[in-house]
Coordinates of C-alpha atoms and ligand atoms in Angstrom, one line a residue:
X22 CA 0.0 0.0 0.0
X23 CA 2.7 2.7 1.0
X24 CA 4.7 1.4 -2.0
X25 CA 1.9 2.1 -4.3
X26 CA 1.4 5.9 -2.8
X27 CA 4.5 6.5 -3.1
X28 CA 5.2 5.4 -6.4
X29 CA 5.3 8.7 -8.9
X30 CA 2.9 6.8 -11.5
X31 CA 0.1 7.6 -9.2
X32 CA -1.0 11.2 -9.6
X33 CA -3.6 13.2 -10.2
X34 CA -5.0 13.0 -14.4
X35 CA -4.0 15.4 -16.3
X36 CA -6.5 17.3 -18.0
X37 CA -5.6 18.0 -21.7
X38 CA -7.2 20.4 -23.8
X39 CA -7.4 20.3 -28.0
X40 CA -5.9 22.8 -29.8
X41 CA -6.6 23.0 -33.6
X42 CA -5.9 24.9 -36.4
X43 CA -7.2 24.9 -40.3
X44 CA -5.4 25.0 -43.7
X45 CA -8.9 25.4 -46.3
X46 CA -8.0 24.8 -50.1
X47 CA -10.8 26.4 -52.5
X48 CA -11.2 25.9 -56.0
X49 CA -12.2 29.2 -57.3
X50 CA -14.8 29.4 -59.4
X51 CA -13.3 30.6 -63.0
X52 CA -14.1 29.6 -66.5
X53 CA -10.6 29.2 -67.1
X54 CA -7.4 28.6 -64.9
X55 CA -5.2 30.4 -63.0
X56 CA -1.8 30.9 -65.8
X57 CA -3.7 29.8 -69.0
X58 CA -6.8 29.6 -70.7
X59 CA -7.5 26.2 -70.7
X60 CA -11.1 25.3 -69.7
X61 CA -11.8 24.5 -65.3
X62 CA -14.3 22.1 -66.4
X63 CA -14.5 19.3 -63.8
X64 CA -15.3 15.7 -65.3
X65 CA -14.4 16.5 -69.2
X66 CA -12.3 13.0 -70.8
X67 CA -8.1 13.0 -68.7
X68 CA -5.9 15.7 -70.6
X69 CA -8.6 17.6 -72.5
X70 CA -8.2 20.6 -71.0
X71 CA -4.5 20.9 -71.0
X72 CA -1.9 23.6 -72.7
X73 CA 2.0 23.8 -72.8
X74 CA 1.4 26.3 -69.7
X75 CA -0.5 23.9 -67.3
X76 CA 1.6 20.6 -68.5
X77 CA 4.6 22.5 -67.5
X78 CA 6.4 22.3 -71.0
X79 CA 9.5 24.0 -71.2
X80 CA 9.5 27.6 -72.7
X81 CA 5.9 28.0 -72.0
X82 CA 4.7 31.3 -69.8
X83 CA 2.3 31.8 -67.4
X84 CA -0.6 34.6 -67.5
X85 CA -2.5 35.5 -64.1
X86 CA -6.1 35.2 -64.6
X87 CA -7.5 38.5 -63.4
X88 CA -10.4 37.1 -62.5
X89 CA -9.1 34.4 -60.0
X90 CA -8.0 37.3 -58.3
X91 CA -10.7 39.5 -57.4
X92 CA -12.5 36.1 -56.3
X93 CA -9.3 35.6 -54.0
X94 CA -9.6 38.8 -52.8
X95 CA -13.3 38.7 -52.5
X96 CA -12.9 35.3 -50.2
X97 CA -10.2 37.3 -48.5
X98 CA -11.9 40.3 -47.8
X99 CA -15.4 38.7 -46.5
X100 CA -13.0 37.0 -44.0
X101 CA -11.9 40.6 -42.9
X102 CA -8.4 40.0 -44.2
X103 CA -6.0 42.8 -45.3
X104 CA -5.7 42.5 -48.9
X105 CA -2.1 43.6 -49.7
X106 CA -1.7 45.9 -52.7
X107 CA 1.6 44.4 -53.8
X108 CA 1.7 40.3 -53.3
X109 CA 4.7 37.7 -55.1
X110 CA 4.0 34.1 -56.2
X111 CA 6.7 32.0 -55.4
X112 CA 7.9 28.7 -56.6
X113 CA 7.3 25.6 -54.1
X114 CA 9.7 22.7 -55.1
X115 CA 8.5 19.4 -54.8
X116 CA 8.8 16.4 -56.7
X117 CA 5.2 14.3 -57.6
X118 CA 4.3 13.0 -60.7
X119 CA 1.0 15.0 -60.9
X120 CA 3.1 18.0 -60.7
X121 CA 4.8 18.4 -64.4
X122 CA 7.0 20.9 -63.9
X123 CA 8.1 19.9 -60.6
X124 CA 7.0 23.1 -58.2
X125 CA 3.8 24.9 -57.7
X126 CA 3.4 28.1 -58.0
X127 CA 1.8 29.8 -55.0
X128 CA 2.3 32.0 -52.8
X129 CA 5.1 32.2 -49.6
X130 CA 6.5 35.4 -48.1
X131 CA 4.1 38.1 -49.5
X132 CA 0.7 36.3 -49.8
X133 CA -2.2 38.1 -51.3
X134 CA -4.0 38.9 -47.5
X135 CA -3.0 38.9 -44.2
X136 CA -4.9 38.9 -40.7
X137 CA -8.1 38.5 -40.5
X138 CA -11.1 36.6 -39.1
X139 CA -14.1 34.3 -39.4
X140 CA -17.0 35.5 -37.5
X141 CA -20.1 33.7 -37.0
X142 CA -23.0 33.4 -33.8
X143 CA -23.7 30.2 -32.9
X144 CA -26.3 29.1 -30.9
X145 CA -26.5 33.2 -29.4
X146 CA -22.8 33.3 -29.0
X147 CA -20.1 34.9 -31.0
X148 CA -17.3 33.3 -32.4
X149 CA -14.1 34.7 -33.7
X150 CA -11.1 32.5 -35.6
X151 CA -8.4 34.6 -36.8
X152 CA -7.2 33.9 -40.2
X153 CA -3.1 34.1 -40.6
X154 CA -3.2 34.3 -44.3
X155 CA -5.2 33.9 -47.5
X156 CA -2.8 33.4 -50.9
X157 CA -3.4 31.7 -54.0
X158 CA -2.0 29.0 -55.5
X159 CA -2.4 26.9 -58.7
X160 CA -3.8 23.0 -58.7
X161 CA -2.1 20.0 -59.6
X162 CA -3.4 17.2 -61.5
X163 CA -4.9 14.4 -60.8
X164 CA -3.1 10.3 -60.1
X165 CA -5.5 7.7 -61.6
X166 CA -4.5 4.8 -59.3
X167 CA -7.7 2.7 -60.8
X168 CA -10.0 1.9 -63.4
X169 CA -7.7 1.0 -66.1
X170 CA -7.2 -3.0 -67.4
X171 CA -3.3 -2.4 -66.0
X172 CA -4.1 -0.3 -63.3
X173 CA -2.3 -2.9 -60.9
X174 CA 0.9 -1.9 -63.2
X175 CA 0.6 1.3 -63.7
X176 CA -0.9 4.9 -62.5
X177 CA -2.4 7.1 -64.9
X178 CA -2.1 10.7 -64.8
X179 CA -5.2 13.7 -66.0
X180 CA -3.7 16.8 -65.7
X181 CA -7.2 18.8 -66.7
X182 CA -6.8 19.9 -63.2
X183 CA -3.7 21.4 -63.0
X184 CA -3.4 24.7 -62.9
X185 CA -7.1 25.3 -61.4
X186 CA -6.7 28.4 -59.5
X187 CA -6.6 27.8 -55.7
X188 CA -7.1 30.0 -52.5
X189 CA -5.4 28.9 -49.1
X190 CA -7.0 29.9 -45.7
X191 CA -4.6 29.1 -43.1
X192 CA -6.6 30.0 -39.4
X193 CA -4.7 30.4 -36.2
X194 CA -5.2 27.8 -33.7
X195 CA -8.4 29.1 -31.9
X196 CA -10.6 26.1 -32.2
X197 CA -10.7 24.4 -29.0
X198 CA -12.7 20.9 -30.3
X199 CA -13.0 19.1 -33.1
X200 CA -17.0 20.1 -33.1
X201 CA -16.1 23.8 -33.2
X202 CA -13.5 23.0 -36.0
X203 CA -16.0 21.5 -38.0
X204 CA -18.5 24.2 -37.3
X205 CA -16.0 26.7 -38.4
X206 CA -15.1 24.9 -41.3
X207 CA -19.0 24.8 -42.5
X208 CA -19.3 28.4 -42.1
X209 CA -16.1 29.2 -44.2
X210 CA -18.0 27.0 -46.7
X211 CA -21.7 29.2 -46.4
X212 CA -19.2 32.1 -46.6
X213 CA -17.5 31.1 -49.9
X214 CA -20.5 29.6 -51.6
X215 CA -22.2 32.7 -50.6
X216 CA -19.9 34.8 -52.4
X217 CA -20.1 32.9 -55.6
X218 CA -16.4 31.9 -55.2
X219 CA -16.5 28.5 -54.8
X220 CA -18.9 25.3 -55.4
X221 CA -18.2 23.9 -52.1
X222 CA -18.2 20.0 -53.3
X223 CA -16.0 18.5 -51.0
X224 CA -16.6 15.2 -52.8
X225 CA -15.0 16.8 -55.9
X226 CA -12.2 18.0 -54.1
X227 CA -13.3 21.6 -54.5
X228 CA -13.3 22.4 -51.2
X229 CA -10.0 20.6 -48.8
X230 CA -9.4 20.9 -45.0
X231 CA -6.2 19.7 -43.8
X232 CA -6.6 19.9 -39.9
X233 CA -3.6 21.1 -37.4
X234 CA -3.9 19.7 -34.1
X235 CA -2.3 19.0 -30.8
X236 CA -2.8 19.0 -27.3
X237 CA -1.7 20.6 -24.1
X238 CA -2.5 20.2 -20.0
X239 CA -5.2 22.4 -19.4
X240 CA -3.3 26.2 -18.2
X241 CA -0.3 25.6 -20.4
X242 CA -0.2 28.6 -22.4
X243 CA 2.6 27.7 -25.0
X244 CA 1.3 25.3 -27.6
X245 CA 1.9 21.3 -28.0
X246 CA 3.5 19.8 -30.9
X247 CA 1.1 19.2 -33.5
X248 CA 0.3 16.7 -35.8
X249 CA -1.5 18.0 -39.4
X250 CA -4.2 15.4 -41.0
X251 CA -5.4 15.2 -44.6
X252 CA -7.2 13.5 -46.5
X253 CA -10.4 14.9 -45.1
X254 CA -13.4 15.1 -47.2
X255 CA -16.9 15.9 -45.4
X256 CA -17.6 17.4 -42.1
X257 CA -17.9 14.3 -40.4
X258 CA -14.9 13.3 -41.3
X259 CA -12.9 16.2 -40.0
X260 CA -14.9 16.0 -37.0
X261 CA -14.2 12.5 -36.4
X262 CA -10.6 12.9 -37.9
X263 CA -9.9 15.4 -35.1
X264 CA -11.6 13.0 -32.1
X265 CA -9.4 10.2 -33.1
X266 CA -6.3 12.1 -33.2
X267 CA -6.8 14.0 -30.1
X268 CA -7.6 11.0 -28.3
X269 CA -4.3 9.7 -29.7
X270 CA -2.3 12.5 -29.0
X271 CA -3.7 12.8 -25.0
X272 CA -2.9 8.5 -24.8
X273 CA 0.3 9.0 -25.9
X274 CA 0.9 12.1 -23.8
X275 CA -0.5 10.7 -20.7
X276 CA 1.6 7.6 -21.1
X277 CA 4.6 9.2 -20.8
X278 CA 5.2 9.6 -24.5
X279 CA 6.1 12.3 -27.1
X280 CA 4.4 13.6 -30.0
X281 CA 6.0 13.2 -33.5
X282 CA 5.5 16.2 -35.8
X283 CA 4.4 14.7 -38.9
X284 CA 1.2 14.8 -41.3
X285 CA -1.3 12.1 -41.0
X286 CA -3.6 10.5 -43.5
X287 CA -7.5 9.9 -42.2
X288 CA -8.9 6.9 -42.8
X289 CA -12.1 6.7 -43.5
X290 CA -12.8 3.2 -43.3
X291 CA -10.8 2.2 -40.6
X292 CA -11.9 5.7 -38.5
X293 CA -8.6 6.0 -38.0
X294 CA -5.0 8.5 -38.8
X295 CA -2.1 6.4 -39.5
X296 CA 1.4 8.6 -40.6
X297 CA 2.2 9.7 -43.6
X298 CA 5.7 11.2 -43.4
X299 CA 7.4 12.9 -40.8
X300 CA 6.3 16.9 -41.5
X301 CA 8.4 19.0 -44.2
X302 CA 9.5 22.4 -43.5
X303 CA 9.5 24.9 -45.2
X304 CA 12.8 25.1 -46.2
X305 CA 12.7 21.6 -47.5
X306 CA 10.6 23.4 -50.7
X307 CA 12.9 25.8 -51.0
X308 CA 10.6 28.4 -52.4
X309 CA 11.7 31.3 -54.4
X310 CA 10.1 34.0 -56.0
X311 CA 8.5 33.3 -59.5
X312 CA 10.5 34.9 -62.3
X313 CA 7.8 34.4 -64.5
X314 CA 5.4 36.1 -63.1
X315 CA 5.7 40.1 -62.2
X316 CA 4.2 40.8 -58.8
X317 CA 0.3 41.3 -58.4
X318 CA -0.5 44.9 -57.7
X319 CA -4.0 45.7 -56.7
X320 CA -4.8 49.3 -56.6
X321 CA -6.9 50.8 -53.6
X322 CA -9.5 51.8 -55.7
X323 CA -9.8 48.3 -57.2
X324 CA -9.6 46.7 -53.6
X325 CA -12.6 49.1 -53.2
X326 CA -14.5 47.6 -56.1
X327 CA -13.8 44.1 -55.4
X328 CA -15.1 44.9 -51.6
X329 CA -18.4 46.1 -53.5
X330 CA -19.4 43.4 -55.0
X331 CA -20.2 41.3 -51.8
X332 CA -23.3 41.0 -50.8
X333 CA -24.4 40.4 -47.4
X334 CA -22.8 37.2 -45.7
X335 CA -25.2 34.8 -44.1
X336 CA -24.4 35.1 -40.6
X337 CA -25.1 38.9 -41.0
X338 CA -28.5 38.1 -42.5
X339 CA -29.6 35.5 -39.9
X340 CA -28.4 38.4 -37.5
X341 CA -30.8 41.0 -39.4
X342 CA -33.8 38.5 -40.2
X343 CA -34.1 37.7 -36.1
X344 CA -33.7 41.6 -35.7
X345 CA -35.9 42.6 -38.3
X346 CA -38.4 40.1 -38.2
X347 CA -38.8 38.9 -34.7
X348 CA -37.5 35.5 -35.9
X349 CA -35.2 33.2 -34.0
X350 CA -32.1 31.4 -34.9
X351 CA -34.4 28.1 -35.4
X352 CA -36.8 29.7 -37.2
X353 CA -33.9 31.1 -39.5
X354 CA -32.2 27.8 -40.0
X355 CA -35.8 26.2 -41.2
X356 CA -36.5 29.1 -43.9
X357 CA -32.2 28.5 -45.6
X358 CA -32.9 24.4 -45.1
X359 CA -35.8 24.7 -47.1
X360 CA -33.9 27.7 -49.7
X361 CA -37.2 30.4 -49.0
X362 CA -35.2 33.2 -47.3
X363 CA -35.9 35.4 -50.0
X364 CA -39.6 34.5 -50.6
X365 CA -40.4 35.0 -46.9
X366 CA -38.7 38.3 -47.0
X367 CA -40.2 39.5 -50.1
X368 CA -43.9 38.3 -48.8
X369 CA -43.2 39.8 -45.3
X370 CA -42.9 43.3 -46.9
X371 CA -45.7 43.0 -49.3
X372 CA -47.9 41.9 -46.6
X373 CA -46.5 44.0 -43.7
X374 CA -47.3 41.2 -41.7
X375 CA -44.3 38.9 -41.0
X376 CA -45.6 36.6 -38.7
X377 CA -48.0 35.8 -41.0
X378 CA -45.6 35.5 -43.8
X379 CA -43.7 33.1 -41.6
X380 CA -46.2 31.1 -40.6
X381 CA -47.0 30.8 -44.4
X382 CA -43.9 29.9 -45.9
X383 CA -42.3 27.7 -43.1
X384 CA -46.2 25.8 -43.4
X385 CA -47.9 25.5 -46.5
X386 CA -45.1 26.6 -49.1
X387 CA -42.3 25.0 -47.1
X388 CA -44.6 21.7 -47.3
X389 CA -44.6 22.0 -51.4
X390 CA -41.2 22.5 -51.1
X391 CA -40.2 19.7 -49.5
X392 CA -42.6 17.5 -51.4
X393 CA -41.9 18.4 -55.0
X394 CA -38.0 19.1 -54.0
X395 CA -36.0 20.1 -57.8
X396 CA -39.6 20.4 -59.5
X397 CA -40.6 22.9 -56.6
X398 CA -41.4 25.9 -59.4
X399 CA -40.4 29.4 -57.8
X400 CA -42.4 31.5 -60.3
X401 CA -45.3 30.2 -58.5
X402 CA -45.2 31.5 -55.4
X403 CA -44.1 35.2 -55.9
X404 CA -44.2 37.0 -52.4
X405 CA -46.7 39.6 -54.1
X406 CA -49.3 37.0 -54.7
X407 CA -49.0 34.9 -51.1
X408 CA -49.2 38.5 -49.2
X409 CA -52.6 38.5 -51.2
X410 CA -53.5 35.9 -50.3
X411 CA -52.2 37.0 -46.5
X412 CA -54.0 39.9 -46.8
X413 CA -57.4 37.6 -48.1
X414 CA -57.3 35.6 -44.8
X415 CA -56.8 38.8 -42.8
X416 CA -60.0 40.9 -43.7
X417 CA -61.8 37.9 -43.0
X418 CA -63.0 36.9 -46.3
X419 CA -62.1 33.3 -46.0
X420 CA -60.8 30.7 -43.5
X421 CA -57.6 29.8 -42.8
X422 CA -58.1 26.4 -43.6
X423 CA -60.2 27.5 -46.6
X424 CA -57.2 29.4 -47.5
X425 CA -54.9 25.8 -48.1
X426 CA -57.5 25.3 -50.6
X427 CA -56.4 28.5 -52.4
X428 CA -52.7 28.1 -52.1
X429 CA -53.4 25.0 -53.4
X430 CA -55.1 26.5 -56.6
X431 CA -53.1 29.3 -56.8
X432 CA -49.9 26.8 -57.1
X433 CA -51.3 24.4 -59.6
X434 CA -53.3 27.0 -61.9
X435 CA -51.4 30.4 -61.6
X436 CA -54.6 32.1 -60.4
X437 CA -54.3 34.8 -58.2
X438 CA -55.8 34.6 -54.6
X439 CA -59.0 36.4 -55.5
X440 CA -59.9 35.3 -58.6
X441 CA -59.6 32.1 -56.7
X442 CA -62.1 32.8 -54.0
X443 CA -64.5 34.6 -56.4
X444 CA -64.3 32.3 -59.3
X445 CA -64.5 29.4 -57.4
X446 CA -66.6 30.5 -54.6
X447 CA -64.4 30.0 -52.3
X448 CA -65.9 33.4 -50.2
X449 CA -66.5 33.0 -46.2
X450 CA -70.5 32.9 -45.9
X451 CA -71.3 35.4 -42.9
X452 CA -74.9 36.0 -44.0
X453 CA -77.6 34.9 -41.6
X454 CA -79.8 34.2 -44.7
X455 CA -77.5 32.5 -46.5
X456 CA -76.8 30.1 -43.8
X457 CA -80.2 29.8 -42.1
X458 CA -81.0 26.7 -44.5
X459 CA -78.2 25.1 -43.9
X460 CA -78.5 25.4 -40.0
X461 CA -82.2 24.1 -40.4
X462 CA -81.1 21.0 -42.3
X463 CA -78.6 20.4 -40.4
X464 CA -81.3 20.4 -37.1
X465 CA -83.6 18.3 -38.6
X466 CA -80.8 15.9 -39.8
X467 CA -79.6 15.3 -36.1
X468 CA -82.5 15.0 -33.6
X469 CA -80.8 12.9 -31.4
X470 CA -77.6 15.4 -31.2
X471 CA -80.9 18.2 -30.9
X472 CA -82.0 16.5 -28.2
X473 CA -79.0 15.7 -26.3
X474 CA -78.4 19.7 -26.7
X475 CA -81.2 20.5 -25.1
X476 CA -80.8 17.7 -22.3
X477 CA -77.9 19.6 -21.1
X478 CA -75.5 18.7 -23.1
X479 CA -74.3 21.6 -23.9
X480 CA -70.9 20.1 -25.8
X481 CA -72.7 18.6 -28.6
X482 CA -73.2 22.1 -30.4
X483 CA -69.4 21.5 -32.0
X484 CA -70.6 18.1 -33.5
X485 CA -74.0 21.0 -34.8
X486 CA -71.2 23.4 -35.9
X487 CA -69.1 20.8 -37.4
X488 CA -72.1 19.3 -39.4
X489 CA -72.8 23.2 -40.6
X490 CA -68.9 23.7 -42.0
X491 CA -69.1 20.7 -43.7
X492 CA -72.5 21.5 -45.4
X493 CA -71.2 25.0 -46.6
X494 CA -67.9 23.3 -48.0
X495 CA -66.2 25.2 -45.0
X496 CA -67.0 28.6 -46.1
X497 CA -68.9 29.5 -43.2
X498 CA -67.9 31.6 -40.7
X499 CA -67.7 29.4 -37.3
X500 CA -68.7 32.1 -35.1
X501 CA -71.7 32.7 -36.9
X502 CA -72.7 29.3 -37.2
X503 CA -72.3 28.9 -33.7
X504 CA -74.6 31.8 -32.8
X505 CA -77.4 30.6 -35.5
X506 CA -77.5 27.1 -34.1
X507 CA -77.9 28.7 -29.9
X508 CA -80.6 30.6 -31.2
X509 CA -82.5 28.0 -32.8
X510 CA -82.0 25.5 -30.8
X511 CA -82.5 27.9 -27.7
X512 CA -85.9 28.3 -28.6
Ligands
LIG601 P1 3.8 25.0 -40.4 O1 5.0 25.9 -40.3 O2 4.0 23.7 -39.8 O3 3.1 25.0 -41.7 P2 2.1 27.1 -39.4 O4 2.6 27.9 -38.3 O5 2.3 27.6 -40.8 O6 2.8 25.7 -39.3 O7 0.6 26.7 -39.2 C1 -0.1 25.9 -40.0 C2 -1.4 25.6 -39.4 O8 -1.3 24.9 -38.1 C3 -2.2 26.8 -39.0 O9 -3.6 26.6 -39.2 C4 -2.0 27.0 -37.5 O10 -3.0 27.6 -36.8 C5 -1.8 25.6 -37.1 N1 -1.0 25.4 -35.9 C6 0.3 25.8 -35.7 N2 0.8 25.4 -34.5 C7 -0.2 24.6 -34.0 C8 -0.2 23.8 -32.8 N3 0.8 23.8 -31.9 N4 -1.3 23.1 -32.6 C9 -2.4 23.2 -33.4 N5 -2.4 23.9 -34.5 C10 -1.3 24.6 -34.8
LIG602 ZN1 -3.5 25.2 -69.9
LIG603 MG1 3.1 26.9 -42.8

């Protein structure tokens, strides 16, 4: 007993805490690539889309495309980055066989922006992860390790990807778990899909997170060695990617064990990160500036321009739509799951009444939606014509549930609202004459409901009322029918 309290393996656990950082690769969203004009196209037949430039053949000269970099500097300035006026691609030497002229251009010591930060509110809290850098860089091409008869023999290269323009988002390491990471990571996604930058196909490869992570005892201020994992291709993934190798990283730690810089592949099968190669400095690329390529200057005024032509980010609109409209952050999420944002918005200020409007397109519209998915047709439900219809229900001229029926109509035949309700007759009844016949069939249909009325049973008037609405199709007005039948039957 005293031997085993005073052996030093016995102390308290250490608590460890994550520490994680990002590296994001984007595919930006030109028609052509970055140093040529060869087509982007994704999926074309291997080596269609190739030049001298993008196969790297001697004597041929890369061209920026202009327009890869106001998308750059569009992805960089919606993360609040400092877009730098004067930025240098570099050469990064490496030797792979998908890389034909055996370095990548990109960008090292002068990167197109520096410092700046994802922002986002999640769950009513606001969340910041600084961004070190955002540079671009070109693509490589592709290794075809199957598919072929010989592909046991031999791999196969498509270089119709090489050259694709890039951006890198490197964060700093703020996120403290691999949820956060991968919350982060999704919003950086909204953000560049938002912007028109970037497709956000992961499958595809046109969206890439390479995740930094190590661990520390909790208090430790300087930072643990880390440990960088690729190979990650879904949310999920880089989630469970980062679970795995922090629960690694703390066994090994807490075993009395070091951690081995060195990049990590995920597996995805296994749900598990096995090493690669022990991690490459940056001196082992030996990068130098391109002497093909003069440096990019980007005026002030044209940083200006490019900053114009974002349009609000999502976070900011969630922000505004729960400010605006009284919505909350649920009621937010359900209008962008099913795409009707801008319908409800639209219909909210044509009708002035955005509860109303909510109520309308998260029901009945949101319902169609969901039911007739890719064939859901927009042009029929234009916020002018369901704030009609809003408007319809309001003045009391038919029921609600009388005003499914038009939606309904209005969907299937283009109608508007009150042609609907006139053409089809679709009006609330709320005239005593006009209902009195019904009330009086409806009496001498049910004596024994009559009778049980005026035993006592007070309750059975619904089943009268009920037996009324469904007489007049549901067009008349409950209240009335209710009053009608008490007076009768009162007698
Ligand atoms: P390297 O020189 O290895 O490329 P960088 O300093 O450039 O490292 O950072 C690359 C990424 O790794 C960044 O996203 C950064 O936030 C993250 N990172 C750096 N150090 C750590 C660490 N100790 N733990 C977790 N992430 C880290
Ligand atoms: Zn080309
Ligand atoms: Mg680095």
């Amino acid at each position: 007993m005293l031997d085993a309290l005073n052996d030093t393996r016995y102390h308290e656990p250490v608590l460890f805490e994550p520490v994680i950082g990002l590296e994001i690769h984007a595919r930006l969203l030109t028609e052509t690539k970055i140093f040529c004009g060869c087509s982007t196209r994704f999926g074309n037949r291997p080596n269609t889309n190739v030049c001298p430039v993008c196969l790297g053949l001697p004597g041929a000269l890369p061209v920026l495309n202009r327009r890869a970099v106001d998308f750059a500097a569009k992805a960089a300035l919606a993360l609040n980055c400092e877009v730098q006026e004067r930025s240098i691609f570099a050469r990064k030497n490496y030797f792979y066989p998908d890389l034909p002229k055996g370095y990548q251009i990109s960008q090292y010591e002068l990167p197109l922006a520096t410092e700046g930060a994802l922002e986002y509110t999640a769950n009513s809290v606001s969340k910041r992860v600084g961004i070190i850098r955002v540079h671009m860089e070109e693509d490589a091409g592709k290794s075809l390790h199957e598919g072929f008869a010989d592909s046991d023999q031999k791999t196969y290269l498509d270089f119709n990807r090489s050259g694709t323009p890039l951006i890198e988002i490197v964060t700093h390491p703020d996120l403290r778990s691999a949820a956060d990471a991968a919350d982060a990571f999704r919003r950086l996604r909204e953000i560049l899909t938002t912007l028109g930058v970037n497709d956000g196909n992961m499958e595809e490869g046109s969206l890439r997170c390479d995740a930094n992570v190590s661990v520390r005892p909790v208090g430790q201020q300087t930072l643990g060695t880390k440990t960088e994992v690729k190979n990650i291709n879904s949310f999920r993934y880089l989630e469970k990617a980062l679970e795995y190798e922090i629960g690694r990283q703390t066994g090994v730690l807490q075993s009395g064990g070091t951690i081995v810089q060195e990049t990590r592949l995920w597996d995805a099968d296994a749900g598990e990160t096995f090493s690669m190669r022990s991690k490459e400095d940056a001196h082992d690329y030996r990068y130098f500036p391109e002497p093909d390529l003069p440096p990019v200057q980007l005026a002030p005024a044209r940083i200006q321009e490019i900053r114009g032509t974002i349009l609000e980010l999502p976070d900011a609109r969630r922000l505004r739509l729960m400010a605006d409209y009284g919505l909350s952050e649920l009621d937010v999420k359900a209008l962008e799951r099913s795409d009707l944002v801008a319908l409800f918005e639209g219909t909210a200020k044509a009708a002035g009444n955005a509860k109303a409007a909510f109520n309308w397109i998260s029901g009945e519209v949101a319902r169609k939606r969901n039911e007739l998915g890719e064939r859901f047709d927009r042009e029929r439900v234009l916020p002018q014509s369901l704030a009609k219809l809003i408007g319809i229900v309001e003045s009391g001229a038919i029921s609600a549930s009388i005003a499914k029926t038009v939606f309904e109509r209005m969907y299937d035949s283009g109608r508007s609202a009150d042609e609907i309700v006139e053409q089809d007759g679709l009006a609330q009844i709320g005239d005593e004459g006009a209902l009195m016949a019904s009330v009086r069939s409806v009496i001498d249909a049910n004596q024994d409901a009559v009778a049980q009325y005026r035993n006592g049973k007070t309750g059975t008037i619904g089943f009268l009322v009920g037996q009324v609405m469904k007489a007049t199709g549901g067009k008349a007005k409950p209240a009335l029918v209710n009053d009608l039948l008490r007076r009768e039957l009162d007698q």
